[in-house]
JSON list of C-alpha atoms in Angstrom, two decimals:
[
{"chain": "A", "resi": 1, "resn": "MET", "atom": "CA", "xyz": [18.24, 21.98, 18.96]},
{"chain": "A", "resi": 2, "resn": "ALA", "atom": "CA", "xyz": [20.06, 18.71, 18.37]},
{"chain": "A", "resi": 3, "resn": "ASP", "atom": "CA", "xyz": [16.76, 16.81, 18.48]},
{"chain": "A", "resi": 4, "resn": "LYS", "atom": "CA", "xyz": [15.24, 19.14, 15.86]},
{"chain": "A", "resi": 5, "resn": "SER", "atom": "CA", "xyz": [18.25, 18.75, 13.57]},
{"chain": "A", "resi": 6, "resn": "HIS", "atom": "CA", "xyz": [18.06, 14.97, 13.94]},
{"chain": "A", "resi": 7, "resn": "LEU", "atom": "CA", "xyz": [14.37, 15.01, 13.02]},
{"chain": "A", "resi": 8, "resn": "LEU", "atom": "CA", "xyz": [15.03, 17.12, 9.92]},
{"chain": "A", "resi": 9, "resn": "MET", "atom": "CA", "xyz": [17.75, 14.72, 8.85]},
{"chain": "A", "resi": 10, "resn": "ARG", "atom": "CA", "xyz": [15.37, 11.79, 9.35]},
{"chain": "A", "resi": 11, "resn": "ARG", "atom": "CA", "xyz": [12.72, 13.48, 7.17]},
{"chain": "A", "resi": 12, "resn": "LYS", "atom": "CA", "xyz": [15.26, 14.16, 4.42]},
{"chain": "A", "resi": 13, "resn": "GLU", "atom": "CA", "xyz": [16.50, 10.58, 4.62]},
{"chain": "A", "resi": 14, "resn": "ARG", "atom": "CA", "xyz": [12.92, 9.30, 4.30]},
{"chain": "A", "resi": 15, "resn": "LYS", "atom": "CA", "xyz": [12.29, 11.40, 1.18]},
{"chain": "A", "resi": 16, "resn": "ASP", "atom": "CA", "xyz": [15.57, 10.28, -0.39]},
{"chain": "A", "resi": 17, "resn": "LYS", "atom": "CA", "xyz": [14.66, 6.62, 0.12]},
{"chain": "A", "resi": 18, "resn": "GLU", "atom": "CA", "xyz": [11.00, 6.77, -0.89]},
{"chain": "A", "resi": 19, "resn": "ALA", "atom": "CA", "xyz": [11.68, 6.64, -4.63]},
{"chain": "A", "resi": 20, "resn": "ALA", "atom": "CA", "xyz": [13.93, 3.62, -4.19]},
{"chain": "A", "resi": 21, "resn": "GLU", "atom": "CA", "xyz": [11.26, 1.92, -2.08]},
{"chain": "A", "resi": 22, "resn": "VAL", "atom": "CA", "xyz": [8.57, 2.43, -4.74]},
{"chain": "A", "resi": 23, "resn": "THR", "atom": "CA", "xyz": [10.85, 1.00, -7.42]},
{"chain": "A", "resi": 24, "resn": "LYS", "atom": "CA", "xyz": [11.68, -2.04, -5.29]},
{"chain": "A", "resi": 25, "resn": "ALA", "atom": "CA", "xyz": [8.06, -2.63, -4.35]},
{"chain": "A", "resi": 26, "resn": "VAL", "atom": "CA", "xyz": [6.66, -2.47, -7.87]},
{"chain": "A", "resi": 27, "resn": "LYS", "atom": "CA", "xyz": [9.38, -4.79, -9.15]},
{"chain": "A", "resi": 28, "resn": "GLU", "atom": "CA", "xyz": [8.49, -7.35, -6.49]},
{"chain": "A", "resi": 29, "resn": "VAL", "atom": "CA", "xyz": [4.79, -7.14, -7.30]},
{"chain": "A", "resi": 30, "resn": "LYS", "atom": "CA", "xyz": [5.57, -7.32, -11.02]},
{"chain": "A", "resi": 31, "resn": "LYS", "atom": "CA", "xyz": [7.61, -10.49, -10.46]},
{"chain": "A", "resi": 32, "resn": "GLU", "atom": "CA", "xyz": [4.77, -12.11, -8.53]},
{"chain": "A", "resi": 33, "resn": "GLY", "atom": "CA", "xyz": [2.32, -11.13, -11.25]},
{"chain": "A", "resi": 34, "resn": "GLU", "atom": "CA", "xyz": [4.50, -12.72, -13.90]},
{"chain": "A", "resi": 35, "resn": "GLU", "atom": "CA", "xyz": [4.47, -15.96, -11.98]},
{"chain": "A", "resi": 36, "resn": "THR", "atom": "CA", "xyz": [0.66, -16.09, -12.02]},
{"chain": "A", "resi": 37, "resn": "GLU", "atom": "CA", "xyz": [-0.11, -14.39, -15.36]},
{"chain": "A", "resi": 38, "resn": "ASN", "atom": "CA", "xyz": [1.03, -16.08, -18.57]},
{"chain": "A", "resi": 39, "resn": "ASN", "atom": "CA", "xyz": [-0.22, -13.47, -21.03]},
{"chain": "A", "resi": 40, "resn": "GLY", "atom": "CA", "xyz": [2.28, -10.77, -20.12]},
{"chain": "A", "resi": 41, "resn": "GLU", "atom": "CA", "xyz": [-0.36, -8.33, -18.86]},
{"chain": "A", "resi": 42, "resn": "VAL", "atom": "CA", "xyz": [-0.20, -6.68, -15.47]},
{"chain": "A", "resi": 43, "resn": "PRO", "atom": "CA", "xyz": [-3.16, -7.71, -13.25]},
{"chain": "A", "resi": 44, "resn": "SER", "atom": "CA", "xyz": [-5.37, -4.73, -12.45]},
{"chain": "A", "resi": 45, "resn": "THR", "atom": "CA", "xyz": [-4.94, -5.38, -8.74]},
{"chain": "A", "resi": 46, "resn": "GLU", "atom": "CA", "xyz": [-1.21, -4.78, -9.07]},
{"chain": "A", "resi": 47, "resn": "ALA", "atom": "CA", "xyz": [-1.72, -1.26, -10.36]},
{"chain": "A", "resi": 48, "resn": "GLY", "atom": "CA", "xyz": [-4.02, -0.54, -7.45]},
{"chain": "A", "resi": 49, "resn": "ALA", "atom": "CA", "xyz": [-1.67, -2.10, -4.94]},
{"chain": "A", "resi": 50, "resn": "THR", "atom": "CA", "xyz": [1.31, -0.09, -6.15]},
{"chain": "A", "resi": 51, "resn": "GLY", "atom": "CA", "xyz": [-0.47, 3.25, -6.13]},
{"chain": "A", "resi": 52, "resn": "GLY", "atom": "CA", "xyz": [-0.77, 3.76, -9.89]},
{"chain": "A", "resi": 53, "resn": "ALA", "atom": "CA", "xyz": [2.38, 2.02, -11.12]},
{"chain": "A", "resi": 54, "resn": "VAL", "atom": "CA", "xyz": [2.07, 1.12, -14.82]},
{"chain": "A", "resi": 55, "resn": "ALA", "atom": "CA", "xyz": [4.27, -0.65, -17.33]},
{"chain": "A", "resi": 56, "resn": "ASN", "atom": "CA", "xyz": [6.16, 1.32, -19.99]},
{"chain": "A", "resi": 57, "resn": "GLY", "atom": "CA", "xyz": [5.12, -0.12, -23.35]},
{"chain": "A", "resi": 58, "resn": "GLN", "atom": "CA", "xyz": [8.60, 0.21, -24.88]},
{"chain": "A", "resi": 59, "resn": "ASN", "atom": "CA", "xyz": [10.83, -1.58, -22.41]},
{"chain": "A", "resi": 60, "resn": "GLY", "atom": "CA", "xyz": [8.51, -3.10, -19.81]},
{"chain": "A", "resi": 61, "resn": "ASP", "atom": "CA", "xyz": [9.86, -0.93, -16.99]},
{"chain": "A", "resi": 62, "resn": "PHE", "atom": "CA", "xyz": [7.48, 0.30, -14.32]},
{"chain": "A", "resi": 63, "resn": "LEU", "atom": "CA", "xyz": [6.78, 3.99, -13.89]},
{"chain": "A", "resi": 64, "resn": "VAL", "atom": "CA", "xyz": [4.74, 5.67, -11.21]},
{"chain": "A", "resi": 65, "resn": "GLU", "atom": "CA", "xyz": [2.00, 7.82, -12.71]},
{"chain": "A", "resi": 66, "resn": "LEU", "atom": "CA", "xyz": [1.06, 11.01, -10.92]},
{"chain": "A", "resi": 67, "resn": "MET", "atom": "CA", "xyz": [-2.70, 11.42, -11.04]},
{"chain": "A", "resi": 68, "resn": "GLU", "atom": "CA", "xyz": [-5.40, 13.39, -9.31]},
{"chain": "A", "resi": 69, "resn": "LEU", "atom": "CA", "xyz": [-7.16, 10.95, -7.02]},
{"chain": "A", "resi": 70, "resn": "PRO", "atom": "CA", "xyz": [-10.93, 11.21, -6.61]},
{"chain": "A", "resi": 71, "resn": "PRO", "atom": "CA", "xyz": [-12.56, 10.99, -3.19]},
{"chain": "A", "resi": 72, "resn": "PHE", "atom": "CA", "xyz": [-12.89, 7.36, -2.08]},
{"chain": "A", "resi": 73, "resn": "GLU", "atom": "CA", "xyz": [-15.45, 5.69, 0.10]},
{"chain": "A", "resi": 74, "resn": "ILE", "atom": "CA", "xyz": [-14.71, 3.41, 3.02]},
{"chain": "A", "resi": 75, "resn": "ILE", "atom": "CA", "xyz": [-14.55, -0.06, 1.51]},
{"chain": "A", "resi": 76, "resn": "THR", "atom": "CA", "xyz": [-15.59, -3.12, 3.49]},
{"chain": "A", "resi": 77, "resn": "GLY", "atom": "CA", "xyz": [-15.07, -6.74, 2.63]},
{"chain": "A", "resi": 78, "resn": "ASP", "atom": "CA", "xyz": [-14.40, -10.28, 3.72]},
{"chain": "A", "resi": 79, "resn": "ARG", "atom": "CA", "xyz": [-11.00, -11.03, 2.16]},
{"chain": "A", "resi": 80, "resn": "ILE", "atom": "CA", "xyz": [-8.23, -8.87, 0.71]},
{"chain": "A", "resi": 81, "resn": "ASP", "atom": "CA", "xyz": [-6.64, -9.40, -2.69]},
{"chain": "A", "resi": 82, "resn": "PRO", "atom": "CA", "xyz": [-3.26, -11.16, -2.16]},
{"chain": "A", "resi": 83, "resn": "PHE", "atom": "CA", "xyz": [-1.26, -8.69, -4.29]},
{"chain": "A", "resi": 84, "resn": "VAL", "atom": "CA", "xyz": [-2.73, -5.78, -2.36]},
{"chain": "A", "resi": 85, "resn": "PHE", "atom": "CA", "xyz": [-1.97, -7.44, 0.98]},
{"chain": "A", "resi": 86, "resn": "LYS", "atom": "CA", "xyz": [1.67, -8.11, 0.12]},
{"chain": "A", "resi": 87, "resn": "PHE", "atom": "CA", "xyz": [2.20, -4.50, -0.87]},
{"chain": "A", "resi": 88, "resn": "GLN", "atom": "CA", "xyz": [0.12, -2.68, 1.73]},
{"chain": "A", "resi": 89, "resn": "PHE", "atom": "CA", "xyz": [1.11, -4.79, 4.75]},
{"chain": "A", "resi": 90, "resn": "LYS", "atom": "CA", "xyz": [4.82, -5.06, 3.98]},
{"chain": "A", "resi": 91, "resn": "ASN", "atom": "CA", "xyz": [6.60, -3.75, 7.07]},
{"chain": "A", "resi": 92, "resn": "VAL", "atom": "CA", "xyz": [9.15, -1.54, 5.30]},
{"chain": "A", "resi": 93, "resn": "GLU", "atom": "CA", "xyz": [10.44, 1.58, 7.01]},
{"chain": "A", "resi": 94, "resn": "TYR", "atom": "CA", "xyz": [9.88, 3.89, 4.05]},
{"chain": "A", "resi": 95, "resn": "SER", "atom": "CA", "xyz": [6.34, 3.20, 2.91]},
{"chain": "A", "resi": 96, "resn": "SER", "atom": "CA", "xyz": [5.94, 5.45, -0.11]},
{"chain": "A", "resi": 97, "resn": "GLY", "atom": "CA", "xyz": [2.87, 4.65, -2.21]},
{"chain": "A", "resi": 98, "resn": "ARG", "atom": "CA", "xyz": [0.99, 3.09, 0.66]},
{"chain": "A", "resi": 99, "resn": "ASN", "atom": "CA", "xyz": [-1.45, 5.96, 1.06]},
{"chain": "A", "resi": 100, "resn": "LYS", "atom": "CA", "xyz": [-4.35, 4.08, 2.58]},
{"chain": "A", "resi": 101, "resn": "THR", "atom": "CA", "xyz": [-5.06, 2.08, 5.72]},
{"chain": "A", "resi": 102, "resn": "PHE", "atom": "CA", "xyz": [-6.19, -1.54, 5.72]},
{"chain": "A", "resi": 103, "resn": "LEU", "atom": "CA", "xyz": [-7.84, -2.65, 8.94]},
{"chain": "A", "resi": 104, "resn": "CYS", "atom": "CA", "xyz": [-8.61, -6.34, 9.48]},
{"chain": "A", "resi": 105, "resn": "TYR", "atom": "CA", "xyz": [-10.80, -6.98, 12.50]},
{"chain": "A", "resi": 106, "resn": "LEU", "atom": "CA", "xyz": [-12.06, -9.70, 14.80]},
{"chain": "A", "resi": 107, "resn": "VAL", "atom": "CA", "xyz": [-14.88, -8.95, 17.22]},
{"chain": "A", "resi": 108, "resn": "ASP", "atom": "CA", "xyz": [-15.96, -11.27, 20.03]},
{"chain": "A", "resi": 109, "resn": "LYS", "atom": "CA", "xyz": [-19.12, -10.12, 21.81]},
{"chain": "A", "resi": 110, "resn": "GLY", "atom": "CA", "xyz": [-18.82, -12.73, 24.52]},
{"chain": "A", "resi": 111, "resn": "ASN", "atom": "CA", "xyz": [-21.76, -14.98, 25.29]},
{"chain": "A", "resi": 112, "resn": "THR", "atom": "CA", "xyz": [-23.99, -14.10, 22.31]},
{"chain": "A", "resi": 113, "resn": "THR", "atom": "CA", "xyz": [-25.35, -15.97, 19.30]},
{"chain": "A", "resi": 114, "resn": "ASP", "atom": "CA", "xyz": [-23.54, -13.66, 16.86]},
{"chain": "A", "resi": 115, "resn": "GLY", "atom": "CA", "xyz": [-20.32, -15.62, 16.96]},
{"chain": "A", "resi": 116, "resn": "LEU", "atom": "CA", "xyz": [-16.98, -14.11, 15.95]},
{"chain": "A", "resi": 117, "resn": "LEU", "atom": "CA", "xyz": [-17.27, -11.15, 13.57]},
{"chain": "A", "resi": 118, "resn": "ARG", "atom": "CA", "xyz": [-14.52, -10.92, 10.94]},
{"chain": "A", "resi": 119, "resn": "GLY", "atom": "CA", "xyz": [-13.77, -8.64, 8.01]},
{"chain": "A", "resi": 120, "resn": "TYR", "atom": "CA", "xyz": [-11.72, -5.70, 6.82]},
{"chain": "A", "resi": 121, "resn": "LEU", "atom": "CA", "xyz": [-11.98, -1.99, 6.03]},
{"chain": "A", "resi": 122, "resn": "GLU", "atom": "CA", "xyz": [-9.85, 0.17, 3.77]},
{"chain": "A", "resi": 123, "resn": "ASP", "atom": "CA", "xyz": [-9.75, 3.90, 3.21]},
{"chain": "A", "resi": 124, "resn": "GLU", "atom": "CA", "xyz": [-8.07, 6.35, 0.89]},
{"chain": "A", "resi": 125, "resn": "HIS", "atom": "CA", "xyz": [-8.45, 10.13, 0.78]},
{"chain": "A", "resi": 126, "resn": "THR", "atom": "CA", "xyz": [-11.57, 10.12, 2.90]},
{"chain": "A", "resi": 127, "resn": "SER", "atom": "CA", "xyz": [-12.58, 12.40, 5.73]},
{"chain": "A", "resi": 128, "resn": "CYS", "atom": "CA", "xyz": [-13.24, 9.33, 7.85]},
{"chain": "A", "resi": 129, "resn": "HIS", "atom": "CA", "xyz": [-10.34, 6.93, 8.30]},
{"chain": "A", "resi": 130, "resn": "ALA", "atom": "CA", "xyz": [-10.76, 3.18, 8.64]},
{"chain": "A", "resi": 131, "resn": "GLU", "atom": "CA", "xyz": [-10.13, 3.28, 12.39]},
{"chain": "A", "resi": 132, "resn": "GLU", "atom": "CA", "xyz": [-12.95, 5.74, 12.99]},
{"chain": "A", "resi": 133, "resn": "ALA", "atom": "CA", "xyz": [-15.24, 4.03, 10.48]},
{"chain": "A", "resi": 134, "resn": "PHE", "atom": "CA", "xyz": [-14.88, 0.73, 12.35]},
{"chain": "A", "resi": 135, "resn": "PHE", "atom": "CA", "xyz": [-16.94, 1.96, 15.27]},
{"chain": "A", "resi": 136, "resn": "THR", "atom": "CA", "xyz": [-19.77, 3.26, 13.08]},
{"chain": "A", "resi": 137, "resn": "GLN", "atom": "CA", "xyz": [-19.83, 0.54, 10.41]},
{"chain": "A", "resi": 138, "resn": "CYS", "atom": "CA", "xyz": [-18.76, -2.58, 12.28]},
{"chain": "A", "resi": 139, "resn": "LEU", "atom": "CA", "xyz": [-20.30, -1.81, 15.68]},
{"chain": "A", "resi": 140, "resn": "PRO", "atom": "CA", "xyz": [-23.45, 0.12, 14.69]},
{"chain": "A", "resi": 141, "resn": "ASP", "atom": "CA", "xyz": [-25.55, -1.65, 17.33]},
{"chain": "A", "resi": 142, "resn": "TYR", "atom": "CA", "xyz": [-23.16, -1.14, 20.23]},
{"chain": "A", "resi": 143, "resn": "ASN", "atom": "CA", "xyz": [-24.59, -2.59, 23.43]},
{"chain": "A", "resi": 144, "resn": "PRO", "atom": "CA", "xyz": [-23.16, -1.31, 26.74]},
{"chain": "A", "resi": 145, "resn": "ALA", "atom": "CA", "xyz": [-24.32, -4.53, 28.44]},
{"chain": "A", "resi": 146, "resn": "LEU", "atom": "CA", "xyz": [-21.97, -6.70, 26.34]},
{"chain": "A", "resi": 147, "resn": "LYS", "atom": "CA", "xyz": [-18.24, -7.22, 26.67]},
{"chain": "A", "resi": 148, "resn": "TYR", "atom": "CA", "xyz": [-16.43, -6.65, 23.39]},
{"chain": "A", "resi": 149, "resn": "THR", "atom": "CA", "xyz": [-13.00, -8.14, 22.68]},
{"chain": "A", "resi": 150, "resn": "VAL", "atom": "CA", "xyz": [-11.73, -6.46, 19.52]},
{"chain": "A", "resi": 151, "resn": "THR", "atom": "CA", "xyz": [-8.53, -7.23, 17.62]},
{"chain": "A", "resi": 152, "resn": "TRP", "atom": "CA", "xyz": [-7.21, -5.17, 14.73]},
{"chain": "A", "resi": 153, "resn": "TYR", "atom": "CA", "xyz": [-4.45, -6.03, 12.27]},
{"chain": "A", "resi": 154, "resn": "VAL", "atom": "CA", "xyz": [-3.63, -2.76, 10.50]},
{"chain": "A", "resi": 155, "resn": "SER", "atom": "CA", "xyz": [-1.22, -1.94, 7.70]},
{"chain": "A", "resi": 156, "resn": "SER", "atom": "CA", "xyz": [-0.06, 1.14, 9.61]},
{"chain": "A", "resi": 157, "resn": "SER", "atom": "CA", "xyz": [-0.51, 2.49, 13.12]},
{"chain": "A", "resi": 158, "resn": "PRO", "atom": "CA", "xyz": [-3.11, 5.26, 13.59]},
{"chain": "A", "resi": 159, "resn": "CYS", "atom": "CA", "xyz": [-2.44, 8.90, 12.80]},
{"chain": "A", "resi": 160, "resn": "SER", "atom": "CA", "xyz": [-2.66, 11.37, 15.69]},
{"chain": "A", "resi": 161, "resn": "ALA", "atom": "CA", "xyz": [-6.28, 12.32, 14.94]},
{"chain": "A", "resi": 162, "resn": "CYS", "atom": "CA", "xyz": [-7.41, 8.70, 14.78]},
{"chain": "A", "resi": 163, "resn": "ALA", "atom": "CA", "xyz": [-5.50, 7.82, 17.93]},
{"chain": "A", "resi": 164, "resn": "GLU", "atom": "CA", "xyz": [-7.29, 10.64, 19.77]},
{"chain": "A", "resi": 165, "resn": "LYS", "atom": "CA", "xyz": [-10.71, 9.47, 18.55]},
{"chain": "A", "resi": 166, "resn": "ILE", "atom": "CA", "xyz": [-10.02, 5.83, 19.43]},
{"chain": "A", "resi": 167, "resn": "ALA", "atom": "CA", "xyz": [-8.90, 6.85, 22.90]},
{"chain": "A", "resi": 168, "resn": "GLU", "atom": "CA", "xyz": [-12.10, 8.85, 23.36]},
{"chain": "A", "resi": 169, "resn": "VAL", "atom": "CA", "xyz": [-14.24, 5.85, 22.36]},
{"chain": "A", "resi": 170, "resn": "LEU", "atom": "CA", "xyz": [-12.40, 3.51, 24.71]},
{"chain": "A", "resi": 171, "resn": "LYS", "atom": "CA", "xyz": [-12.74, 5.92, 27.61]},
{"chain": "A", "resi": 172, "resn": "ALA", "atom": "CA", "xyz": [-16.48, 6.27, 26.96]},
{"chain": "A", "resi": 173, "resn": "ARG", "atom": "CA", "xyz": [-17.06, 2.56, 26.33]},
{"chain": "A", "resi": 174, "resn": "LYS", "atom": "CA", "xyz": [-15.28, 0.73, 29.10]},
{"chain": "A", "resi": 175, "resn": "ASN", "atom": "CA", "xyz": [-16.64, -2.62, 27.89]},
{"chain": "A", "resi": 176, "resn": "ILE", "atom": "CA", "xyz": [-14.52, -2.58, 24.71]},
{"chain": "A", "resi": 177, "resn": "ASN", "atom": "CA", "xyz": [-11.13, -4.29, 25.01]},
{"chain": "A", "resi": 178, "resn": "LEU", "atom": "CA", "xyz": [-9.05, -3.32, 21.95]},
{"chain": "A", "resi": 179, "resn": "THR", "atom": "CA", "xyz": [-5.71, -4.76, 20.81]},
{"chain": "A", "resi": 180, "resn": "ILE", "atom": "CA", "xyz": [-4.01, -3.28, 17.75]},
{"chain": "A", "resi": 181, "resn": "PHE", "atom": "CA", "xyz": [-1.33, -5.16, 15.80]},
{"chain": "A", "resi": 182, "resn": "ALA", "atom": "CA", "xyz": [0.38, -2.79, 13.33]},
{"chain": "A", "resi": 183, "resn": "ALA", "atom": "CA", "xyz": [2.59, -3.80, 10.42]},
{"chain": "A", "resi": 184, "resn": "ARG", "atom": "CA", "xyz": [4.33, -0.40, 10.46]},
{"chain": "A", "resi": 185, "resn": "LEU", "atom": "CA", "xyz": [4.51, 2.70, 12.63]},
{"chain": "A", "resi": 186, "resn": "PHE", "atom": "CA", "xyz": [3.11, 5.76, 10.88]},
{"chain": "A", "resi": 187, "resn": "GLU", "atom": "CA", "xyz": [5.52, 8.74, 11.06]},
{"chain": "A", "resi": 188, "resn": "TRP", "atom": "CA", "xyz": [6.69, 7.62, 14.48]},
{"chain": "A", "resi": 189, "resn": "GLU", "atom": "CA", "xyz": [9.33, 10.39, 14.71]},
{"chain": "A", "resi": 190, "resn": "GLU", "atom": "CA", "xyz": [6.64, 13.07, 15.00]},
{"chain": "A", "resi": 191, "resn": "ALA", "atom": "CA", "xyz": [5.87, 14.26, 18.53]},
{"chain": "A", "resi": 192, "resn": "GLU", "atom": "CA", "xyz": [2.10, 14.37, 17.92]},
{"chain": "A", "resi": 193, "resn": "ILE", "atom": "CA", "xyz": [2.12, 10.77, 16.67]},
{"chain": "A", "resi": 194, "resn": "GLN", "atom": "CA", "xyz": [4.01, 9.63, 19.74]},
{"chain": "A", "resi": 195, "resn": "ALA", "atom": "CA", "xyz": [1.56, 11.50, 21.97]},
{"chain": "A", "resi": 196, "resn": "GLY", "atom": "CA", "xyz": [-1.33, 9.80, 20.19]},
{"chain": "A", "resi": 197, "resn": "LEU", "atom": "CA", "xyz": [0.14, 6.34, 20.73]},
{"chain": "A", "resi": 198, "resn": "GLN", "atom": "CA", "xyz": [0.75, 7.13, 24.38]},
{"chain": "A", "resi": 199, "resn": "ALA", "atom": "CA", "xyz": [-2.86, 8.30, 24.72]},
{"chain": "A", "resi": 200, "resn": "LEU", "atom": "CA", "xyz": [-4.04, 5.01, 23.25]},
{"chain": "A", "resi": 201, "resn": "ARG", "atom": "CA", "xyz": [-2.09, 3.06, 25.82]},
{"chain": "A", "resi": 202, "resn": "THR", "atom": "CA", "xyz": [-3.45, 5.24, 28.63]},
{"chain": "A", "resi": 203, "resn": "SER", "atom": "CA", "xyz": [-6.99, 4.57, 27.41]},
{"chain": "A", "resi": 204, "resn": "GLY", "atom": "CA", "xyz": [-6.42, 0.82, 27.79]},
{"chain": "A", "resi": 205, "resn": "CYS", "atom": "CA", "xyz": [-5.61, -0.08, 24.20]},
{"chain": "A", "resi": 206, "resn": "LYS", "atom": "CA", "xyz": [-2.90, -2.72, 23.74]},
{"chain": "A", "resi": 207, "resn": "LEU", "atom": "CA", "xyz": [-0.45, -1.78, 21.00]},
{"chain": "A", "resi": 208, "resn": "ARG", "atom": "CA", "xyz": [1.71, -4.40, 19.29]},
{"chain": "A", "resi": 209, "resn": "ILE", "atom": "CA", "xyz": [3.90, -4.67, 16.20]},
{"chain": "A", "resi": 210, "resn": "MET", "atom": "CA", "xyz": [3.05, -7.54, 13.88]},
{"chain": "A", "resi": 211, "resn": "LYS", "atom": "CA", "xyz": [5.50, -10.44, 14.14]},
{"chain": "A", "resi": 212, "resn": "PRO", "atom": "CA", "xyz": [6.22, -12.73, 11.18]},
{"chain": "A", "resi": 213, "resn": "LEU", "atom": "CA", "xyz": [3.66, -15.21, 12.56]},
{"chain": "A", "resi": 214, "resn": "ASP", "atom": "CA", "xyz": [1.07, -12.42, 12.68]},
{"chain": "A", "resi": 215, "resn": "PHE", "atom": "CA", "xyz": [1.54, -11.76, 8.96]},
{"chain": "A", "resi": 216, "resn": "SER", "atom": "CA", "xyz": [0.99, -15.45, 8.25]},
{"chain": "A", "resi": 217, "resn": "TYR", "atom": "CA", "xyz": [-2.12, -15.48, 10.45]},
{"chain": "A", "resi": 218, "resn": "THR", "atom": "CA", "xyz": [-3.54, -12.40, 8.73]},
{"chain": "A", "resi": 219, "resn": "TRP", "atom": "CA", "xyz": [-2.80, -13.95, 5.34]},
{"chain": "A", "resi": 220, "resn": "ASP", "atom": "CA", "xyz": [-4.68, -17.12, 6.29]},
{"chain": "A", "resi": 221, "resn": "THR", "atom": "CA", "xyz": [-7.60, -15.32, 7.94]},
{"chain": "A", "resi": 222, "resn": "PHE", "atom": "CA", "xyz": [-8.24, -12.20, 5.84]},
{"chain": "A", "resi": 223, "resn": "VAL", "atom": "CA", "xyz": [-6.71, -12.77, 2.39]},
{"chain": "A", "resi": 224, "resn": "ASP", "atom": "CA", "xyz": [-8.19, -14.46, -0.67]},
{"chain": "A", "resi": 225, "resn": "ASN", "atom": "CA", "xyz": [-5.06, -16.59, -0.90]},
{"chain": "A", "resi": 226, "resn": "GLU", "atom": "CA", "xyz": [-6.48, -19.62, -2.76]},
{"chain": "A", "resi": 227, "resn": "GLU", "atom": "CA", "xyz": [-4.86, -21.84, -0.12]},
{"chain": "A", "resi": 228, "resn": "GLN", "atom": "CA", "xyz": [-1.38, -20.58, -1.02]},
{"chain": "A", "resi": 229, "resn": "VAL", "atom": "CA", "xyz": [1.18, -20.25, 1.77]},
{"chain": "A", "resi": 230, "resn": "LEU", "atom": "CA", "xyz": [2.59, -16.77, 2.42]},
{"chain": "A", "resi": 231, "resn": "ASN", "atom": "CA", "xyz": [6.30, -16.50, 1.63]},
{"chain": "A", "resi": 232, "resn": "LEU", "atom": "CA", "xyz": [7.51, -13.75, 3.94]},
{"chain": "A", "resi": 233, "resn": "TRP", "atom": "CA", "xyz": [9.92, -11.17, 2.56]},
{"chain": "A", "resi": 234, "resn": "GLU", "atom": "CA", "xyz": [13.56, -11.46, 3.50]},
{"chain": "A", "resi": 235, "resn": "ASP", "atom": "CA", "xyz": [13.75, -8.60, 6.01]},
{"chain": "A", "resi": 236, "resn": "CYS", "atom": "CA", "xyz": [10.36, -9.19, 7.68]},
{"chain": "A", "resi": 237, "resn": "LYS", "atom": "CA", "xyz": [11.81, -10.25, 11.04]},
{"chain": "A", "resi": 238, "resn": "GLU", "atom": "CA", "xyz": [14.46, -7.53, 11.00]},
{"chain": "A", "resi": 239, "resn": "ASN", "atom": "CA", "xyz": [11.86, -4.85, 10.27]},
{"chain": "A", "resi": 240, "resn": "TYR", "atom": "CA", "xyz": [9.60, -6.20, 13.02]},
{"chain": "A", "resi": 241, "resn": "GLU", "atom": "CA", "xyz": [12.45, -5.87, 15.52]},
{"chain": "A", "resi": 242, "resn": "TYR", "atom": "CA", "xyz": [13.10, -2.32, 14.32]},
{"chain": "A", "resi": 243, "resn": "TYR", "atom": "CA", "xyz": [9.49, -1.20, 14.81]},
{"chain": "A", "resi": 244, "resn": "HIS", "atom": "CA", "xyz": [9.14, -3.16, 18.05]},
{"chain": "A", "resi": 245, "resn": "GLU", "atom": "CA", "xyz": [12.09, -1.25, 19.49]},
{"chain": "A", "resi": 246, "resn": "LYS", "atom": "CA", "xyz": [10.71, 2.11, 18.34]},
{"chain": "A", "resi": 247, "resn": "LEU", "atom": "CA", "xyz": [7.28, 1.41, 19.84]},
{"chain": "A", "resi": 248, "resn": "ALA", "atom": "CA", "xyz": [8.82, 0.31, 23.12]},
{"chain": "A", "resi": 249, "resn": "ASP", "atom": "CA", "xyz": [10.78, 3.58, 23.29]},
{"chain": "A", "resi": 250, "resn": "ILE", "atom": "CA", "xyz": [7.65, 5.63, 22.62]},
{"chain": "A", "resi": 251, "resn": "LEU", "atom": "CA", "xyz": [5.54, 3.84, 25.24]},
{"chain": "A", "resi": 252, "resn": "GLN", "atom": "CA", "xyz": [8.14, 3.60, 27.99]}
]
């Protein structure tokens, strides 16, 4: 009973803090946009990154528009927009507005002429999440004779359904070695999410929380950064330690 009450309190606390998190996030993105835009307009990528945040024409404040979102396709690419990366990968605890998954991947097929495969996927309001789409879109010509070393850097850890599907793939394809680095843990308080993460570990998947150095590596490798250095947010290390502790408790 005490555990249930604690979980309800955590959910209420999350909802209470979500609005504050959106406000803080859009202000940070707005500030960065002002540093790169001299005409006073908000770059279109900022509105996308902040989940529909737009400027109020009277006082310049940012408001979050509620809109009906159309069905989206799985998007693939080579490099992520820097504004989008800084918003979507920020390792905050209350991640309101970040309603999609970004999955950056590296694939090493071993001794082949293909070399190292690199790219990213993103999803939003699709029946197929980025994690599931990876196996169909990025490994369409799966070869059981090869040894695959796969590394993901994801904006959020998998949901329970995705975790179950990933575990099934890894059990069926023993020649795939998968390591997942997650910026945040998705709804980690939920029992089904914890069970999904535990199932991933049992299937052989290595689960890690992204360290500050991992954010810098992802920025250099997967972001259209125009050779700019990533300035990490103030609480990046503290938030990493928070999520690292929670993941360790779940997997113990």
